[in-house]
XYZ file of C-alpha atoms in Angstrom:
482
model
C 14.006 -26.622 16.724
C 10.515 -25.277 15.676
C 9.693 -25.632 11.909
C 7.719 -22.501 10.699
C 5.604 -22.487 7.825
C 4.393 -18.919 6.250
C 1.090 -18.318 7.318
C -1.400 -19.965 4.962
C -2.802 -17.918 2.047
C -5.346 -18.032 -0.702
C -4.434 -17.432 -4.389
C -8.089 -16.677 -5.564
C -7.350 -14.013 -8.369
C -5.147 -15.232 -11.082
C -2.261 -12.977 -11.868
C -2.608 -10.062 -14.479
C -0.202 -8.648 -16.578
C 0.870 -5.109 -15.324
C -0.597 -2.417 -16.712
C 0.783 1.275 -17.312
C -1.173 3.668 -15.709
C -2.094 6.829 -18.067
C -3.754 9.231 -15.746
C -6.188 6.451 -14.590
C -8.873 7.231 -11.919
C -8.877 6.081 -8.471
C -12.180 3.596 -9.423
C -13.847 2.449 -6.652
C -12.850 4.760 -3.546
C -15.489 5.845 -1.554
C -13.840 8.765 0.091
C -11.912 10.280 -3.003
C -8.358 9.667 -2.669
C -7.610 11.334 -5.444
C -6.352 13.989 -3.236
C -5.875 17.834 -3.815
C -2.702 18.203 -6.201
C -0.038 20.538 -5.988
C -0.152 22.149 -9.842
C 1.480 24.904 -10.919
C -0.459 27.944 -12.474
C 1.069 29.445 -15.674
C 3.001 32.608 -14.397
C 1.321 34.561 -17.508
C -0.934 34.259 -20.636
C 2.180 33.993 -22.838
C 3.416 30.769 -21.154
C -0.286 29.575 -21.145
C -0.041 25.910 -22.778
C -2.731 24.506 -24.870
C -6.035 23.990 -23.441
C -9.364 23.398 -24.589
C -11.109 24.897 -21.895
C -10.761 28.074 -19.115
C -12.128 29.331 -16.178
C -13.585 32.970 -16.089
C -14.940 34.558 -13.084
C -16.988 37.607 -13.402
C -17.080 40.291 -10.925
C -20.169 40.545 -8.505
C -21.856 43.511 -10.699
C -20.978 42.043 -14.358
C -24.743 40.783 -15.383
C -22.516 37.545 -16.023
C -22.265 36.682 -12.648
C -26.151 36.078 -11.947
C -27.141 34.857 -15.801
C -26.188 32.158 -17.761
C -27.802 33.502 -20.774
C -25.199 36.673 -20.347
C -22.519 34.133 -20.075
C -23.319 32.170 -23.223
C -23.609 35.652 -25.157
C -20.281 37.300 -24.094
C -18.510 33.787 -24.581
C -19.639 34.045 -28.502
C -18.597 37.753 -28.658
C -15.428 37.208 -27.691
C -15.048 34.358 -29.352
C -15.403 36.578 -32.275
C -13.501 38.932 -31.537
C -10.486 36.644 -31.147
C -11.445 34.699 -33.935
C -12.317 31.580 -32.379
C -15.553 29.317 -31.292
C -16.262 29.689 -27.856
C -19.179 28.473 -25.985
C -20.216 28.422 -22.374
C -19.979 24.772 -20.788
C -21.351 25.122 -17.202
C -21.106 27.285 -14.036
C -19.146 25.933 -11.203
C -19.572 25.810 -7.637
C -17.832 28.782 -6.775
C -19.681 31.015 -9.468
C -17.241 31.090 -12.295
C -17.941 30.110 -15.986
C -16.423 27.265 -17.399
C -15.686 27.864 -21.363
C -15.185 25.464 -24.044
C -12.250 26.302 -27.119
C -13.278 23.052 -29.128
C -11.454 24.000 -32.057
C -8.267 24.829 -30.358
C -4.901 23.399 -31.918
C -2.509 25.798 -31.232
C -1.223 27.544 -27.199
C -1.765 30.766 -29.422
C -5.218 29.781 -29.691
C -6.040 29.689 -26.140
C -3.680 32.660 -25.267
C -5.827 34.794 -27.779
C -9.091 33.499 -26.444
C -8.072 33.975 -22.431
C -7.163 37.769 -23.804
C -10.464 38.484 -24.757
C -11.358 37.746 -21.565
C -8.679 39.897 -19.449
C -8.945 42.557 -20.930
C -13.086 43.106 -20.206
C -13.045 45.062 -16.714
C -16.137 43.052 -15.357
C -13.643 39.521 -15.695
C -11.936 38.673 -12.047
C -9.981 35.846 -13.640
C -9.321 33.729 -16.436
C -7.280 30.509 -15.465
C -6.807 27.316 -17.554
C -8.519 24.358 -16.634
C -5.903 22.353 -15.775
C -5.323 18.813 -15.880
C -3.968 17.671 -12.489
C -2.679 14.429 -11.038
C -2.422 12.869 -7.429
C 0.813 13.970 -6.114
C 1.558 10.329 -4.654
C -0.093 7.698 -6.870
C -2.138 6.844 -9.381
C -1.900 3.297 -10.140
C -3.114 0.996 -12.562
C -4.036 -1.649 -9.956
C -5.063 0.805 -7.330
C -8.769 0.495 -7.888
C -8.370 -3.361 -6.166
C -6.653 -1.997 -3.276
C -10.134 -1.710 -1.122
C -7.853 -2.173 2.111
C -6.394 1.405 1.852
C -8.858 3.403 0.837
C -12.173 2.232 1.405
C -14.455 4.109 4.225
C -16.075 1.173 5.482
C -13.044 -0.942 6.510
C -10.451 0.320 4.828
C -7.288 1.759 6.839
C -7.957 5.607 5.679
C -4.332 5.223 4.346
C -4.383 8.000 1.648
C -4.999 10.594 4.000
C -2.076 9.607 5.986
C -0.233 10.383 2.616
C -0.435 13.920 3.370
C 2.102 13.702 6.483
C 4.079 10.651 5.179
C 5.281 8.272 2.838
C 7.850 6.321 4.893
C 10.550 8.176 3.073
C 14.032 6.980 4.691
C 12.317 4.398 6.817
C 13.398 0.898 6.542
C 11.214 -1.894 7.018
C 12.871 -5.918 7.158
C 10.276 -8.135 5.825
C 11.494 -11.560 7.597
C 10.207 -13.965 4.888
C 10.623 -16.021 1.884
C 12.478 -13.612 0.333
C 12.150 -11.314 -2.510
C 11.679 -11.356 -6.580
C 12.531 -8.992 -9.030
C 9.584 -6.601 -9.465
C 9.176 -3.217 -10.811
C 7.136 -1.736 -7.898
C 9.820 -2.692 -5.567
C 13.295 -2.466 -6.920
C 13.984 1.045 -6.118
C 12.646 0.381 -2.376
C 15.130 -2.289 -1.667
C 18.138 -2.117 0.442
C 20.857 -4.996 0.831
C 19.298 -8.103 2.900
C 20.406 -11.621 3.715
C 19.483 -15.019 3.509
C 19.348 -16.771 6.908
C 18.237 -20.211 5.793
C 20.838 -22.643 6.257
C 19.541 -25.451 5.317
C 20.456 -25.893 1.520
C 17.612 -28.089 0.365
C 15.367 -25.901 2.391
C 16.747 -22.753 0.464
C 16.607 -24.550 -3.141
C 19.121 -22.013 -4.087
C 22.259 -24.393 -4.320
C 23.722 -23.427 -1.105
C 22.940 -22.171 2.562
C 23.266 -18.814 3.977
C 24.512 -15.859 1.997
C 24.214 -12.519 0.979
C 21.630 -12.807 -1.680
C 17.987 -12.700 -0.188
C 16.368 -13.789 -3.798
C 13.255 -15.763 -3.424
C 13.779 -19.294 -5.778
C 10.381 -20.756 -4.485
C 8.548 -22.773 -2.478
C 6.926 -25.109 -3.990
C 6.287 -28.546 -2.849
C 4.628 -32.023 -3.325
C 1.896 -33.478 -1.273
C 3.536 -35.157 1.547
C 6.799 -33.536 1.250
C 7.267 -31.728 4.665
C 6.035 -34.634 6.271
C 3.122 -35.050 8.950
C 1.227 -32.646 10.982
C 0.388 -33.502 14.620
C -2.738 -35.587 13.200
C -0.328 -37.667 11.132
C -1.944 -35.776 7.894
C 0.465 -35.438 4.608
C 1.838 -31.775 4.647
C 1.082 -29.958 2.581
C -2.532 -32.100 1.949
C -1.643 -31.108 -2.207
C 0.326 -30.351 -4.494
C 1.398 -26.363 -4.120
C 3.068 -23.941 -6.043
C 5.029 -20.905 -5.412
C 3.878 -18.470 -2.781
C 6.298 -15.600 -3.261
C 4.789 -14.838 0.062
C 7.685 -12.482 0.910
C 7.036 -10.489 -2.554
C 3.380 -9.967 -2.023
C 3.984 -8.625 1.493
C 6.779 -6.246 0.495
C 4.434 -4.930 -2.246
C 1.439 -4.094 1.096
C 4.294 -1.930 2.520
C 6.475 -0.355 -0.005
C 4.997 -0.506 -3.552
C 6.843 2.443 -5.131
C 4.533 4.893 -6.591
C 5.047 5.067 -9.560
C 1.663 4.813 -11.899
C 2.214 1.494 -12.650
C 0.438 -1.030 -10.798
C -0.303 -0.865 -6.771
C 1.025 1.062 -4.053
C 2.096 0.096 -0.627
C 1.187 1.686 3.012
C 4.340 3.511 3.336
C 5.573 3.658 -0.409
C 8.795 5.653 0.012
C 10.105 3.444 2.708
C 13.099 0.932 2.111
C 12.469 -2.924 2.134
C 15.322 -5.036 3.633
C 14.414 -8.457 2.326
C 15.529 -11.296 5.072
C 15.017 -14.715 3.473
C 14.323 -17.680 6.608
C 11.108 -19.146 4.590
C 11.741 -21.975 1.690
C 10.739 -25.386 0.870
C 8.498 -26.259 3.462
C 8.859 -23.434 6.032
C 12.106 -22.492 8.130
C 13.209 -22.847 11.656
C 13.192 -20.649 14.696
C 17.334 -20.348 15.004
C 17.399 -18.748 11.541
C 14.341 -16.526 12.076
C 15.872 -15.397 15.632
C 19.386 -14.852 13.840
C 17.417 -12.781 11.159
C 15.270 -10.785 14.097
C 19.043 -10.355 15.534
C 20.412 -8.868 12.185
C 17.469 -7.102 10.776
C 17.743 -4.499 14.381
C 21.444 -4.101 13.936
C 22.707 -7.172 16.528
C 25.402 -9.426 15.182
C 24.976 -12.395 14.150
C 28.389 -14.744 13.381
C 29.449 -15.266 9.822
C 27.177 -12.342 8.163
C 28.495 -9.109 7.510
C 27.251 -6.338 9.758
C 23.850 -4.901 8.913
C 24.550 -1.481 7.532
C 21.092 -0.198 7.280
C 19.411 -1.792 10.436
C 15.527 -2.009 10.406
C 13.190 0.259 12.241
C 10.272 -2.263 11.533
C 10.850 -5.818 10.971
C 7.561 -7.618 9.354
C 7.235 -11.162 10.194
C 4.115 -12.829 8.565
C 4.702 -16.164 9.861
C 3.938 -18.485 12.827
C 4.051 -21.778 14.120
C 1.794 -23.546 16.531
C 3.647 -23.302 19.842
C 3.546 -20.922 22.719
C 6.233 -18.365 22.511
C 9.725 -19.801 24.221
C 12.783 -17.645 26.142
C 14.977 -18.175 22.663
C 12.301 -16.367 20.533
C 11.416 -13.378 23.491
C 15.240 -13.161 24.108
C 15.712 -11.962 20.489
C 12.679 -10.236 19.990
C 13.078 -8.111 23.330
C 17.079 -7.450 22.250
C 15.438 -6.198 18.775
C 13.149 -3.804 20.644
C 15.468 -2.748 22.497
C 17.411 -1.837 19.791
C 14.537 0.581 18.993
C 13.025 -1.801 16.494
C 9.304 -2.477 16.228
C 8.509 -6.131 15.285
C 5.090 -6.396 13.999
C 3.687 -10.296 13.571
C 0.388 -12.088 12.316
C -1.901 -13.456 15.004
C -2.134 -16.641 12.482
C -4.749 -17.948 10.463
C -6.557 -21.156 12.378
C -9.422 -19.311 13.898
C -7.707 -19.930 17.157
C -6.411 -18.132 20.379
C -3.606 -16.856 18.827
C -1.308 -17.058 22.427
C -0.930 -20.488 21.724
C 1.124 -19.674 18.371
C 4.725 -17.841 18.115
C 5.436 -15.067 17.574
C 1.976 -14.094 17.612
C 1.752 -14.605 21.502
C 5.543 -13.559 22.128
C 5.886 -10.205 24.496
C 7.326 -7.136 22.823
C 5.230 -7.617 19.406
C 2.549 -5.859 17.739
C 0.119 -8.760 16.939
C -2.058 -8.312 13.878
C -5.456 -10.058 13.479
C -7.358 -9.875 9.978
C -10.405 -8.158 8.756
C -12.505 -8.530 5.898
C -14.095 -6.130 3.453
C -17.173 -5.462 5.442
C -14.902 -4.760 8.403
C -15.457 -8.153 10.659
C -13.139 -10.390 11.785
C -11.873 -12.664 8.777
C -13.402 -16.358 9.488
C -9.702 -17.476 9.376
C -8.082 -14.878 11.610
C -6.913 -16.144 15.082
C -7.847 -14.157 18.030
C -7.782 -13.331 21.484
C -5.666 -11.216 24.445
C -2.783 -11.611 22.856
C -3.973 -9.557 19.894
C -2.876 -5.888 19.770
C -4.910 -4.600 16.789
C -6.773 -5.616 13.472
C -5.821 -4.482 9.877
C -7.406 -5.527 6.792
C -6.366 -9.214 5.761
C -9.192 -9.851 3.105
C -11.542 -13.078 2.593
C -11.246 -14.802 -0.681
C -14.128 -17.340 -0.122
C -16.912 -15.472 -1.831
C -15.328 -12.882 -4.374
C -11.430 -12.804 -5.565
C -12.013 -9.065 -5.050
C -12.362 -9.287 -1.469
C -8.909 -10.245 -0.900
C -5.392 -8.063 -0.358
C -3.652 -7.334 -4.115
C -0.335 -6.860 -4.228
C 3.341 -8.223 -5.948
C 4.241 -11.483 -6.945
C 5.569 -13.444 -9.412
C 3.653 -15.542 -11.756
C 5.845 -18.303 -11.682
C 4.620 -21.447 -10.555
C 7.435 -23.677 -9.966
C 10.318 -21.783 -11.345
C 10.909 -17.772 -11.826
C 8.400 -16.455 -14.289
C 7.397 -12.856 -14.741
C 6.088 -9.998 -12.627
C 2.518 -9.820 -11.910
C -0.689 -9.268 -9.138
C -2.583 -11.423 -7.104
C -5.304 -11.454 -4.367
C -3.902 -13.216 -1.312
C -5.944 -13.818 2.410
C -4.578 -14.033 5.530
C -2.956 -12.328 9.064
C 0.285 -12.559 6.608
C -1.584 -9.757 5.065
C -2.804 -7.919 7.456
C 0.601 -7.236 9.347
C 2.168 -5.542 6.389
C -0.467 -2.866 6.850
C 0.629 -2.418 10.485
C 4.294 -2.364 9.532
C 3.860 0.835 6.637
C 1.682 2.467 9.392
C 4.686 1.951 11.730
C 6.979 3.326 9.064
C 4.920 6.248 8.554
C 4.900 7.020 12.193
C 8.705 6.567 12.372
C 9.552 9.022 9.726
C 7.352 11.672 10.988
C 8.681 11.174 14.830
C 12.049 9.268 14.336
C 12.372 9.692 18.069
C 9.327 7.471 18.963
C 10.192 3.860 20.541
C 8.318 0.571 19.732
C 6.206 0.871 22.690
C 5.081 4.613 21.769
C 4.200 3.415 18.030
C 2.475 0.798 19.588
C 0.445 3.091 21.627
C -0.055 5.557 18.677
C -1.562 2.661 16.473
C -3.753 1.195 19.616
C -5.266 4.164 20.767
C -6.199 5.769 17.554
C -8.160 2.456 16.079
C -12.037 2.704 14.845
C -14.408 0.408 16.037
C -14.192 -2.716 13.449
C -17.894 -1.877 11.307
C -18.585 -5.901 11.469
C -18.655 -8.339 14.335
C -15.350 -9.731 16.458
C -15.514 -12.654 18.567
C -12.832 -13.521 20.575
C -10.970 -10.465 20.675
C -9.250 -8.300 18.283
C -7.308 -5.968 20.175
C -7.905 -2.043 20.181
C -9.702 -2.351 17.250
C -9.615 -1.589 13.222
C -6.508 0.406 12.812
C -6.660 3.972 11.330
C -3.782 5.652 9.540
C -4.995 9.036 8.965
C -5.717 9.549 12.705
C -2.933 7.861 13.833
C -0.626 10.226 12.288
C -2.830 13.351 13.087
C -3.049 12.519 16.682
C 1.018 11.794 16.884
C 1.719 14.654 14.611
C -1.172 17.071 15.635
C -1.353 18.358 11.702
C-alpha cells in the first residue's frame, strides 16, 4: 500500500480577514472583467429613482448635437425652469450629453429635471445614469485572482461566465476534506470521510459521513523518513486546509464577499482521504469509486454522483493496475477525473495518479505564463493551468479560501498557495462549465475540448506542458458555438 501526501504548497501570504464587498471594482484586470450587466431601466419618468446624473441624447438637427457650449446654455436654462441647478458634465462617445444634478436629494428632483428635457422637441431621449454591477460577481478579494482574468497568463474565465457558471454540476474534491466557509456553504452536497486510519484522520474515528477537515499538522519526522532517509516532514508544519483551498478555486460562490470560483454555481462534494501524514491509495480508490456513483462496502450510496473528480494529490510511484482500474471505472460511469501533475520538477509519468490512463493531468504555470519551476512535465501532461509561483511575490500565487487555524480550527480566511494542486481545480472547474452547457459530453470529449482550445504559453516550457495553457472562454465557445 502506497502512502500519499497532498502536493506541496507554499503559504506565502498571510491570510486576511474577509472583507465585505460593497460595489468594489475589479482592480487590476487587464481584460475589463466587469462584464456588461443586465440593468433594467425605469419604465417611465414617475418611477425614476434618485440619481444625480442623467444622459441626454439630442436629435441630429439640434445645435446641442454639435456644440458643447450649446449644451451648457441649454442645461442652465432647463435647470432654471425646473428650479434645479444643472450642469453639463461631458459628452459621451455616442455624442450624448452627461448632465449633472448635484443638489438633488429627492426622486422628484430627478423627475422634474428630466421632464424639462423630455419636453424639448430637440431631445431624442433622457435616461438616468444608472449604477450597474457585474451580473455574476463583485467579490472583495477578486483583485488577487489574476489566474482568472489577466490577459497574459490568466485562463480567460470571466468571458466564459457569459455562457456557463457550472450550475447543477457536482465536482468531487478528493482531498483533506472541507472547513466551514462563507464562500462554500451554499455550494456543498453531502460527501464522505474515507480515511480508515483513526490516527491519520485526527477526528477520533475512521470512516464516516462527516468530511470535515480536522487538520493535518505534523511535527518534524512524525511521518517517517523519505527514500533518502530524511525525516518527513523536514520541519514542523501547520494545518494546510488544502481541500478548502482547492474547493474555493473550483466553486467559491459569487456572493460579493471574497473570492469567486471558476464554476461558482457548481456543487462541491467534499471527500476526505488525506489527513495527518497524507493518506493511502486504498482509501483514495474507494473515494474515486464512491464519488463516481460506484458501490463501496460500508458506505451509503452516493445520491449525488460527481460529473467531475478533482485530485490535487500524488505519490512518487508509477500508476498501478489498482489505480488504473478505479479511474477507468469512474470514467466509464461518465465522470471526468482531473489530477495534478506533481511538484518535483520531474517527469510526471513516474507519479500517480498523474501517470495513470483516462485522467486529465494538469501542469502549473506562473503569472508570466512559464511552466512553474516546481511543476512536473512530460508526455503524460495533458494541459497547463495557473498554479502560481510565490518565490518572488506572494501576490503571484493562487488566492483562495482556507481556515486560519494553525494547529486547531480557527476562523475562515484566504491565502496565496502555489502548486499543481492549485492548477488542477482550474481545469476541474472548466470541466464543470462544459458539463453544464452540454450535459451529454463524455469525459473523453471534455478532455478533447479543453486540449483543442488552449493557447500557447506566453512564457517558456521545458519538458512538455501538454496542449498548452487552458482558455475557458475559447473552450466554451468551441463547444457551444456561441
